[in-house]
mmCIF file of C-alpha atoms in Angstrom:
data_model
loop_
_atom_site.group_PDB
_atom_site.id
_atom_site.type_symbol
_atom_site.label_atom_id
_atom_site.label_comp_id
_atom_site.label_asym_id
_atom_site.label_seq_id
_atom_site.Cartn_x
_atom_site.Cartn_y
_atom_site.Cartn_z
ATOM 1 C CA MET A 383 -6.628 20.979 19.206
ATOM 2 C CA GLN A 384 -8.665 20.444 16.098
ATOM 3 C CA THR A 385 -10.309 16.889 15.390
ATOM 4 C CA PHE A 386 -10.318 15.926 12.136
ATOM 5 C CA PRO A 387 -13.031 13.571 10.546
ATOM 6 C CA LEU A 388 -12.878 9.973 10.801
ATOM 7 C CA ASP A 389 -12.598 8.111 7.592
ATOM 8 C CA SER A 390 -16.274 6.678 6.716
ATOM 9 C CA ALA A 391 -17.625 3.991 4.104
ATOM 10 C CA ILE A 392 -20.230 4.999 1.487
ATOM 11 C CA ALA A 393 -23.278 3.548 0.433
ATOM 12 C CA LEU A 394 -22.773 0.889 -2.852
ATOM 13 C CA LYS A 395 -23.656 2.045 -5.800
ATOM 14 C CA ASN A 396 -23.930 -1.410 -7.458
ATOM 15 C CA THR A 397 -26.265 -3.123 -4.556
ATOM 16 C CA ALA A 398 -25.413 -6.432 -6.255
ATOM 17 C CA ALA A 399 -21.411 -5.924 -5.066
ATOM 18 C CA PHE A 400 -22.196 -9.357 -3.861
ATOM 19 C CA ASN A 401 -24.990 -11.496 -2.432
ATOM 20 C CA GLN A 402 -25.495 -10.270 1.280
ATOM 21 C CA ASP A 403 -27.910 -12.962 1.718
ATOM 22 C CA ALA A 404 -25.334 -15.984 1.173
ATOM 23 C CA LEU A 405 -22.631 -13.969 3.433
ATOM 24 C CA GLN A 406 -24.732 -13.836 6.056
ATOM 25 C CA GLN A 407 -25.617 -17.646 5.819
ATOM 26 C CA TYR A 408 -22.084 -18.006 5.727
ATOM 27 C CA LEU A 409 -21.005 -15.937 8.850
ATOM 28 C CA ASP A 410 -24.058 -17.816 10.672
ATOM 29 C CA LYS A 411 -22.290 -21.179 10.679
ATOM 30 C CA ALA A 412 -18.541 -20.157 10.672
ATOM 31 C CA ALA A 413 -18.692 -16.945 13.297
ATOM 32 C CA PRO A 414 -22.451 -17.680 15.240
ATOM 33 C CA SER A 415 -21.358 -14.613 17.260
ATOM 34 C CA PHE A 416 -20.860 -12.423 14.555
ATOM 35 C CA GLY A 417 -24.704 -11.309 14.707
ATOM 36 C CA LYS A 418 -27.059 -9.894 11.729
ATOM 37 C CA ILE A 419 -25.425 -7.547 9.300
ATOM 38 C CA LEU A 420 -27.800 -4.347 9.344
ATOM 39 C CA SER A 421 -25.721 -2.554 6.234
ATOM 40 C CA ILE A 422 -22.857 -3.102 4.051
ATOM 41 C CA THR A 423 -21.210 0.024 2.471
ATOM 42 C CA LYS A 424 -17.914 0.405 0.857
ATOM 43 C CA PHE A 425 -14.695 2.753 1.672
ATOM 44 C CA PRO A 426 -13.330 4.794 -1.191
ATOM 45 C CA GLY A 427 -9.715 4.501 -2.802
ATOM 46 C CA GLY A 428 -7.666 1.883 -4.491
ATOM 47 C CA TYR A 429 -6.894 0.461 -7.506
ATOM 48 C CA SER A 430 -6.660 -2.943 -6.326
ATOM 49 C CA ASN A 431 -8.658 -5.175 -3.578
ATOM 50 C CA GLN A 432 -12.061 -4.079 -2.663
ATOM 51 C CA THR A 433 -12.890 -3.122 1.051
ATOM 52 C CA TYR A 434 -16.414 -3.056 2.643
ATOM 53 C CA CYS A 435 -17.861 -2.345 6.206
ATOM 54 C CA LEU A 436 -19.878 -4.545 7.974
ATOM 55 C CA GLN A 437 -22.225 -2.973 10.155
ATOM 56 C CA THR A 438 -24.167 -5.312 12.847
ATOM 57 C CA GLU A 439 -26.256 -5.236 15.907
ATOM 58 C CA GLN A 440 -23.047 -5.531 17.902
ATOM 59 C CA GLN A 441 -20.075 -3.311 16.013
ATOM 60 C CA GLU A 442 -18.643 -2.832 12.420
ATOM 61 C CA TRP A 443 -16.300 -5.239 10.778
ATOM 62 C CA VAL A 444 -14.321 -4.981 7.846
ATOM 63 C CA LEU A 445 -14.423 -7.401 4.853
ATOM 64 C CA ARG A 446 -11.582 -7.248 2.188
ATOM 65 C CA MET A 447 -11.935 -9.357 -1.393
ATOM 66 C CA PRO A 448 -10.630 -8.999 -4.710
ATOM 67 C CA PRO A 449 -12.784 -7.425 -7.847
ATOM 68 C CA VAL A 450 -14.819 -9.620 -8.953
ATOM 69 C CA GLY A 451 -13.469 -11.320 -11.999
ATOM 70 C CA ALA A 452 -10.063 -10.759 -10.903
ATOM 71 C CA ASN A 453 -7.446 -13.560 -11.203
ATOM 72 C CA ILE A 454 -6.129 -14.522 -7.707
ATOM 73 C CA GLN A 455 -2.752 -13.869 -7.757
ATOM 74 C CA SER A 456 -0.339 -12.321 -4.954
ATOM 75 C CA ALA A 457 -1.495 -8.887 -5.350
ATOM 76 C CA HIS A 458 -5.228 -10.171 -4.738
ATOM 77 C CA ASP A 459 -4.296 -13.087 -2.119
ATOM 78 C CA MET A 460 -6.640 -12.629 0.402
ATOM 79 C CA GLY A 461 -5.391 -15.885 2.137
ATOM 80 C CA ARG A 462 -2.135 -14.557 2.537
ATOM 81 C CA GLU A 463 -3.186 -11.278 3.772
ATOM 82 C CA TYR A 464 -4.910 -12.470 6.801
ATOM 83 C CA ARG A 465 -1.958 -14.954 7.546
ATOM 84 C CA VAL A 466 0.382 -11.795 7.741
ATOM 85 C CA LEU A 467 -1.995 -9.770 9.825
ATOM 86 C CA ASN A 468 -2.183 -13.383 12.243
ATOM 87 C CA LEU A 469 1.605 -13.579 12.353
ATOM 88 C CA LEU A 470 1.848 -9.879 13.133
ATOM 89 C CA GLU A 471 -0.922 -9.768 16.159
ATOM 90 C CA PRO A 472 1.231 -11.181 18.933
ATOM 91 C CA HIS A 473 4.142 -8.838 17.953
ATOM 92 C CA TYR A 474 2.521 -5.826 16.245
ATOM 93 C CA LYS A 475 -0.264 -3.732 17.891
ATOM 94 C CA LYS A 476 -1.227 -1.514 14.850
ATOM 95 C CA ILE A 477 -3.118 -3.777 12.904
ATOM 96 C CA PRO A 478 -6.721 -4.721 12.750
ATOM 97 C CA LYS A 479 -7.278 -8.136 14.435
ATOM 98 C CA PRO A 480 -7.963 -10.688 11.560
ATOM 99 C CA LEU A 481 -11.463 -12.669 12.649
ATOM 100 C CA LEU A 482 -11.990 -15.568 9.724
ATOM 101 C CA LEU A 483 -10.891 -16.129 6.160
ATOM 102 C CA CYS A 484 -12.977 -17.807 3.587
ATOM 103 C CA ASP A 485 -11.421 -19.038 0.583
ATOM 104 C CA ASP A 486 -14.564 -20.736 -0.922
ATOM 105 C CA ALA A 487 -15.014 -18.010 -4.167
ATOM 106 C CA SER A 488 -18.680 -19.260 -4.442
ATOM 107 C CA ILE A 489 -20.252 -17.565 -1.116
ATOM 108 C CA ILE A 490 -19.764 -13.889 -2.878
ATOM 109 C CA GLY A 491 -17.697 -14.259 -6.047
ATOM 110 C CA GLN A 492 -14.191 -14.242 -4.776
ATOM 111 C CA PRO A 493 -12.218 -15.438 -1.500
ATOM 112 C CA PHE A 494 -12.360 -13.005 1.384
ATOM 113 C CA TYR A 495 -11.850 -12.053 4.688
ATOM 114 C CA ILE A 496 -13.189 -10.299 7.900
ATOM 115 C CA MET A 497 -11.187 -8.021 10.509
ATOM 116 C CA GLU A 498 -12.415 -5.586 12.932
ATOM 117 C CA ARG A 499 -12.608 -1.977 12.029
ATOM 118 C CA LEU A 500 -10.265 0.390 13.160
ATOM 119 C CA SER A 501 -11.904 4.175 13.273
ATOM 120 C CA GLY A 502 -9.877 7.044 12.686
ATOM 121 C CA VAL A 503 -8.519 9.298 10.043
ATOM 122 C CA ILE A 504 -7.051 8.220 6.922
ATOM 123 C CA LEU A 505 -5.432 11.261 4.666
ATOM 124 C CA ARG A 506 -5.582 10.494 1.006
ATOM 125 C CA ALA A 507 -4.634 12.929 -1.660
ATOM 126 C CA GLY A 508 -8.622 13.958 -2.265
ATOM 127 C CA ASN A 509 -9.265 14.871 1.126
ATOM 128 C CA ALA A 510 -5.903 16.194 3.279
ATOM 129 C CA PRO A 511 -5.527 19.563 1.382
ATOM 130 C CA LYS A 512 -8.888 20.437 2.638
ATOM 131 C CA LEU A 513 -8.504 19.677 6.534
ATOM 132 C CA GLY A 514 -6.569 22.364 7.185
ATOM 133 C CA ILE A 515 -3.653 20.606 8.396
ATOM 134 C CA SER A 516 -1.171 22.341 9.910
ATOM 135 C CA TYR A 517 2.510 22.844 9.351
ATOM 136 C CA GLN A 518 3.582 21.077 12.513
ATOM 137 C CA GLU A 519 0.942 18.798 12.402
ATOM 138 C CA MET A 520 2.404 17.474 9.196
ATOM 139 C CA GLN A 521 5.712 17.725 10.528
ATOM 140 C CA ASP A 522 5.135 15.361 13.444
ATOM 141 C CA LEU A 523 3.323 13.182 10.961
ATOM 142 C CA SER A 524 5.846 12.708 8.493
ATOM 143 C CA THR A 525 8.249 11.981 11.522
ATOM 144 C CA ALA A 526 5.909 9.340 12.948
ATOM 145 C CA LEU A 527 5.055 7.829 9.795
ATOM 146 C CA ILE A 528 8.911 7.045 9.130
ATOM 147 C CA ASN A 529 9.284 6.274 12.684
ATOM 148 C CA ASN A 530 6.977 3.518 12.735
ATOM 149 C CA LEU A 531 8.551 1.646 9.739
ATOM 150 C CA VAL A 532 11.949 1.943 11.589
ATOM 151 C CA ALA A 533 9.718 -0.028 14.445
ATOM 152 C CA LEU A 534 8.535 -2.585 11.573
ATOM 153 C CA HIS A 535 11.869 -2.992 10.108
ATOM 154 C CA ALA A 536 12.844 -4.037 14.067
ATOM 155 C CA LEU A 537 10.490 -6.734 14.428
ATOM 156 C CA ASP A 538 12.481 -10.068 15.020
ATOM 157 C CA ILE A 539 11.812 -11.769 11.630
ATOM 158 C CA THR A 540 12.432 -15.497 13.040
ATOM 159 C CA THR A 541 11.164 -15.721 16.432
ATOM 160 C CA THR A 542 7.606 -13.837 15.228
ATOM 161 C CA GLY A 543 7.173 -16.505 12.604
ATOM 162 C CA LEU A 544 7.404 -13.896 9.826
ATOM 163 C CA ASN A 545 10.022 -15.555 8.014
ATOM 164 C CA GLN A 546 7.621 -17.781 6.660
ATOM 165 C CA LEU A 547 6.499 -15.298 4.235
ATOM 166 C CA GLY A 548 9.086 -15.432 1.834
ATOM 167 C CA LYS A 549 12.698 -16.188 0.861
ATOM 168 C CA PRO A 550 14.977 -13.240 1.555
ATOM 169 C CA GLU A 551 17.819 -14.561 -0.166
ATOM 170 C CA GLY A 552 18.335 -12.838 -3.824
ATOM 171 C CA TYR A 553 15.205 -10.634 -3.395
ATOM 172 C CA VAL A 554 16.292 -8.029 -4.698
ATOM 173 C CA ASP A 555 17.404 -9.631 -7.744
ATOM 174 C CA ARG A 556 13.729 -11.288 -7.941
ATOM 175 C CA GLN A 557 12.221 -7.938 -8.202
ATOM 176 C CA VAL A 558 14.160 -6.123 -10.586
ATOM 177 C CA ALA A 559 13.764 -9.253 -12.893
ATOM 178 C CA GLY A 560 9.888 -9.702 -11.947
ATOM 179 C CA TRP A 561 8.920 -6.248 -12.558
ATOM 180 C CA THR A 562 10.974 -5.733 -15.581
ATOM 181 C CA LYS A 563 9.337 -8.737 -17.042
ATOM 182 C CA ARG A 564 5.417 -7.722 -16.046
ATOM 183 C CA TYR A 565 6.507 -4.242 -17.676
ATOM 184 C CA GLN A 566 7.670 -5.601 -20.717
ATOM 185 C CA ALA A 567 4.373 -8.015 -20.887
ATOM 186 C CA ALA A 568 2.039 -4.826 -20.220
ATOM 187 C CA GLN A 569 3.918 -2.443 -22.708
ATOM 188 C CA THR A 570 1.703 -0.556 -24.711
ATOM 189 C CA ASP A 571 3.665 2.602 -25.643
ATOM 190 C CA GLN A 572 7.632 2.996 -26.044
ATOM 191 C CA ILE A 573 8.790 4.952 -23.365
ATOM 192 C CA GLU A 574 12.809 5.315 -23.725
ATOM 193 C CA SER A 575 12.972 6.662 -19.919
ATOM 194 C CA LEU A 576 11.551 3.293 -18.526
ATOM 195 C CA ASP A 577 13.722 0.953 -21.038
ATOM 196 C CA GLN A 578 16.981 2.744 -19.683
ATOM 197 C CA VAL A 579 15.840 2.762 -16.131
ATOM 198 C CA ALA A 580 15.225 -1.227 -16.758
ATOM 199 C CA LYS A 581 18.801 -1.573 -18.278
ATOM 200 C CA TRP A 582 20.099 0.392 -15.411
ATOM 201 C CA ILE A 583 18.407 -1.230 -12.346
ATOM 202 C CA ALA A 584 19.371 -4.510 -13.916
ATOM 203 C CA ALA A 585 23.131 -3.462 -13.953
ATOM 204 C CA ASN A 586 23.310 -1.674 -10.729
ATOM 205 C CA HIS A 587 22.224 -4.074 -8.056
ATOM 206 C CA PRO A 588 23.192 -2.677 -4.535
ATOM 207 C CA ARG A 589 24.914 -3.804 -1.463
ATOM 208 C CA ALA A 590 22.872 -6.692 0.407
ATOM 209 C CA GLN A 591 21.338 -5.785 3.689
ATOM 210 C CA ALA A 592 19.938 -7.900 6.429
ATOM 211 C CA ALA A 593 16.292 -9.286 6.043
ATOM 212 C CA THR A 594 13.306 -7.715 7.961
ATOM 213 C CA LEU A 595 9.623 -7.360 6.925
ATOM 214 C CA LEU A 596 8.606 -5.485 4.553
ATOM 215 C CA HIS A 597 5.349 -4.088 4.251
ATOM 216 C CA ASN A 598 5.823 -2.972 0.574
ATOM 217 C CA ASP A 599 2.970 -0.537 0.461
ATOM 218 C CA TYR A 600 3.676 1.815 3.231
ATOM 219 C CA LYS A 601 2.263 5.347 2.567
ATOM 220 C CA TYR A 602 -0.042 7.957 3.749
ATOM 221 C CA ASP A 603 -3.429 6.175 2.795
ATOM 222 C CA ASN A 604 -2.526 3.087 4.323
ATOM 223 C CA LEU A 605 -2.457 4.822 7.952
ATOM 224 C CA ILE A 606 -5.144 5.056 10.535
ATOM 225 C CA LEU A 607 -4.623 8.155 12.519
ATOM 226 C CA ASP A 608 -5.682 9.522 15.621
ATOM 227 C CA PRO A 609 -8.448 12.030 14.881
ATOM 228 C CA ASN A 610 -6.983 13.914 18.060
ATOM 229 C CA ASN A 611 -3.699 13.985 17.340
ATOM 230 C CA LEU A 612 -2.593 12.869 13.783
ATOM 231 C CA SER A 613 0.925 12.129 14.502
ATOM 232 C CA ASN A 614 -0.153 8.953 16.278
ATOM 233 C CA ILE A 615 -0.683 6.241 14.095
ATOM 234 C CA ILE A 616 -3.490 4.034 15.470
ATOM 235 C CA GLY A 617 -3.130 1.201 12.384
ATOM 236 C CA VAL A 618 -1.287 -0.364 9.133
ATOM 237 C CA LEU A 619 -3.095 -1.465 6.791
ATOM 238 C CA ASP A 620 -3.230 -3.308 2.943
ATOM 239 C CA TRP A 621 -0.810 -5.826 3.975
ATOM 240 C CA GLU A 622 -1.408 -7.900 0.682
ATOM 241 C CA MET A 623 2.171 -7.345 -0.463
ATOM 242 C CA ALA A 624 3.959 -8.099 2.884
ATOM 243 C CA THR A 625 7.072 -10.237 2.496
ATOM 244 C CA VAL A 626 10.404 -10.391 4.179
ATOM 245 C CA GLY A 627 13.751 -9.033 2.101
ATOM 246 C CA ASP A 628 15.914 -6.003 2.203
ATOM 247 C CA PRO A 629 14.516 -3.567 4.082
ATOM 248 C CA LEU A 630 15.620 -0.675 2.407
ATOM 249 C CA MET A 631 13.326 -1.758 -0.578
ATOM 250 C CA ASP A 632 10.350 -0.887 1.526
ATOM 251 C CA LEU A 633 11.773 2.751 2.598
ATOM 252 C CA GLY A 634 12.596 2.956 -1.463
ATOM 253 C CA ALA A 635 8.577 1.925 -1.877
ATOM 254 C CA THR A 636 7.713 4.652 0.561
ATOM 255 C CA LEU A 637 10.324 7.440 -1.066
ATOM 256 C CA ALA A 638 8.685 6.863 -4.848
ATOM 257 C CA TYR A 639 5.628 7.697 -3.272
ATOM 258 C CA TRP A 640 6.976 10.792 -1.650
ATOM 259 C CA PHE A 641 6.636 13.701 -4.101
ATOM 260 C CA GLU A 642 7.238 17.414 -3.040
ATOM 261 C CA ALA A 643 6.221 20.969 -3.306
ATOM 262 C CA ASP A 644 8.707 22.027 -5.830
ATOM 263 C CA GLU A 645 7.724 18.825 -8.184
ATOM 264 C CA ASN A 646 5.588 18.365 -10.826
ATOM 265 C CA ALA A 647 1.860 19.573 -9.948
ATOM 266 C CA VAL A 648 0.310 16.239 -11.353
ATOM 267 C CA PHE A 649 1.848 14.169 -8.580
ATOM 268 C CA ARG A 650 -0.450 15.982 -6.099
ATOM 269 C CA ASN A 651 -3.189 14.192 -7.215
ATOM 270 C CA TYR A 652 -1.397 10.975 -5.993
ATOM 271 C CA ASN A 653 0.173 11.610 -2.874
ATOM 272 C CA LEU A 654 0.280 14.609 0.144
ATOM 273 C CA SER A 655 3.815 14.768 0.682
ATOM 274 C CA TRP A 656 3.726 18.351 -0.869
ATOM 275 C CA LEU A 657 1.873 19.727 1.906
ATOM 276 C CA PRO A 658 3.580 22.284 4.083
ATOM 277 C CA GLY A 659 5.861 21.093 6.967
ATOM 278 C CA ASN A 660 6.170 17.404 5.327
ATOM 279 C CA LEU A 661 9.820 16.259 5.747
ATOM 280 C CA SER A 662 11.776 15.686 2.553
ATOM 281 C CA ARG A 663 12.486 12.666 1.104
ATOM 282 C CA GLN A 664 16.537 13.343 2.251
ATOM 283 C CA GLN A 665 15.260 14.046 5.482
ATOM 284 C CA LEU A 666 13.111 10.871 5.405
ATOM 285 C CA VAL A 667 16.396 8.909 4.700
ATOM 286 C CA GLU A 668 18.537 10.767 7.460
ATOM 287 C CA ASN A 669 15.824 10.145 10.160
ATOM 288 C CA TYR A 670 15.821 6.525 9.132
ATOM 289 C CA ALA A 671 19.759 5.943 8.857
ATOM 290 C CA LEU A 672 20.068 7.399 12.127
ATOM 291 C CA ALA A 673 17.700 5.605 13.860
ATOM 292 C CA THR A 674 18.852 1.863 12.346
ATOM 293 C CA GLY A 675 22.310 2.676 11.834
ATOM 294 C CA ARG A 676 21.904 1.057 8.116
ATOM 295 C CA ASP A 677 24.323 1.809 4.915
ATOM 296 C CA LEU A 678 22.132 4.011 2.915
ATOM 297 C CA THR A 679 24.872 4.567 -0.003
ATOM 298 C CA ASP A 680 22.868 2.792 -2.316
ATOM 299 C CA ILE A 681 19.399 4.166 -1.808
ATOM 300 C CA VAL A 682 18.972 5.894 -5.126
ATOM 301 C CA PHE A 683 18.905 2.484 -6.410
ATOM 302 C CA TYR A 684 15.892 1.901 -3.865
ATOM 303 C CA TYR A 685 14.348 4.863 -4.863
ATOM 304 C CA VAL A 686 14.599 4.713 -8.499
ATOM 305 C CA PHE A 687 13.409 0.971 -8.467
ATOM 306 C CA GLY A 688 10.258 2.042 -6.645
ATOM 307 C CA LEU A 689 9.361 4.465 -9.245
ATOM 308 C CA PHE A 690 9.920 1.656 -11.577
ATOM 309 C CA LYS A 691 7.783 -0.654 -9.691
ATOM 310 C CA ASN A 692 4.934 2.336 -9.438
ATOM 311 C CA ALA A 693 5.308 3.092 -13.371
ATOM 312 C CA VAL A 694 4.666 -1.010 -14.092
ATOM 313 C CA ILE A 695 1.542 -1.236 -11.752
ATOM 314 C CA ALA A 696 0.382 1.946 -13.442
ATOM 315 C CA GLN A 697 1.419 0.404 -17.037
ATOM 316 C CA GLN A 698 -0.227 -2.778 -16.062
ATOM 317 C CA ILE A 699 -3.472 -0.714 -15.054
ATOM 318 C CA TYR A 700 -3.345 0.996 -18.171
ATOM 319 C CA HIS A 701 -2.899 -2.123 -20.602
ATOM 320 C CA ARG A 702 -6.050 -3.495 -18.972
ATOM 321 C CA TYR A 703 -7.797 -0.467 -20.103
ATOM 322 C CA GLN A 704 -6.457 -0.695 -23.493
ATOM 323 C CA GLN A 705 -7.006 -3.969 -24.103
ATOM 324 C CA GLY A 706 -11.158 -3.193 -23.092
ATOM 325 C CA ASN A 707 -11.055 -5.436 -19.784
ATOM 326 C CA SER A 708 -12.081 -1.951 -17.935
ATOM 327 C CA ASN A 709 -14.145 0.706 -18.852
ATOM 328 C CA ASP A 710 -13.191 3.053 -15.908
ATOM 329 C CA PRO A 711 -11.751 6.473 -16.988
ATOM 330 C CA ARG A 712 -8.950 6.664 -14.412
ATOM 331 C CA PHE A 713 -7.305 3.878 -16.049
ATOM 332 C CA GLY A 714 -7.627 5.500 -19.173
ATOM 333 C CA ALA A 715 -5.747 8.844 -18.008
ATOM 334 C CA LEU A 716 -2.742 6.940 -16.442
ATOM 335 C CA LEU A 717 -0.094 7.137 -19.561
ATOM 336 C CA PRO A 718 1.105 10.841 -18.675
ATOM 337 C CA MET A 719 1.636 9.429 -15.169
ATOM 338 C CA ILE A 720 3.411 6.438 -16.334
ATOM 339 C CA GLN A 721 5.694 8.647 -18.493
ATOM 340 C CA LEU A 722 6.356 11.267 -15.788
ATOM 341 C CA LEU A 723 7.449 8.420 -13.475
ATOM 342 C CA GLY A 724 10.119 7.147 -15.562
ATOM 343 C CA ALA A 725 11.656 10.662 -16.324
ATOM 344 C CA THR A 726 11.735 11.261 -12.597
ATOM 345 C CA ALA A 727 13.342 8.017 -11.993
ATOM 346 C CA ALA A 728 15.812 8.612 -15.044
ATOM 347 C CA SER A 729 16.171 11.734 -13.685
ATOM 348 C CA ALA A 730 17.207 10.868 -10.463
ATOM 349 C CA ILE A 731 19.980 8.253 -12.008
ATOM 350 C CA GLU A 732 21.448 11.167 -13.865
ATOM 351 C CA LYS A 733 21.783 13.279 -10.947
ATOM 352 C CA GLY A 734 22.583 10.353 -8.455
ATOM 353 C CA LYS A 735 20.143 11.745 -5.993
ATOM 354 C CA ILE A 736 16.977 11.287 -4.612
#
């Protein structure tokens, strides 16, 4: 059986990413047993929060923080993510154990939290196609992915206290209104398909679903996998957008990342669901419906909204680049992807299927 390489951090290009001495002094007081930091490296990937590996004399830890200079809003709220992990820990074991939260930005330039490191494989668009993953392994993994989402949605949000994370009533309405407003605020180019999609999702709200926990960014590169058995999910990462609400919004978000082999090749730069063996979007939906008994009649709405939301997130990043607030070349190349997401959403509406 093939053993797959573990996810690894890389040396910092900018050694002044934050002040290691200041961090060490803080930890000596806040967590005396933490030990001396021997090295700090950075995990690759992500357009949002920064993730670092802290190697101590005893073990490895992970530090999460927003990019220096970022506004502390929901997408960069370290306190919220730490709170989610604390609420989940007694009830769901596939998460890293949180250690501490520091909301004092003066220590290293931003609030941060530290959690244990779960060592395993993280599949990303850049590395997965090179690993020789078999058809059967990919099929088993994609089945495990949807089964694990079912398990997350089965958690009782009342007995776990997860209902503290948000207001389920009116969740879909707020999401539609909020993301439409964000798109309008960040718009740089006239994209007719996205304008049409915004109007459609405002006029076609789905039937209500009983509220569950939502991860809101559930996809391959937020899963930690067993290197000896990829279908064994060890951990789920990146909980900064978790809340409670309509579970099909979570499923729709996953579907919106899930592009298939016969679709535009550009999408392969952002996902690995096109690799042979993956379940199709329709199969994911069928497995989810069978496992949960939920009515998925309105699944096109959730898929379309997920595509729209991804387009808006990319548009916000592109807008920052256009305004001169970033010189990252990845950000400057996002416009074709934004347009393609809009066209894909519009096509799903026209065809009435995912």
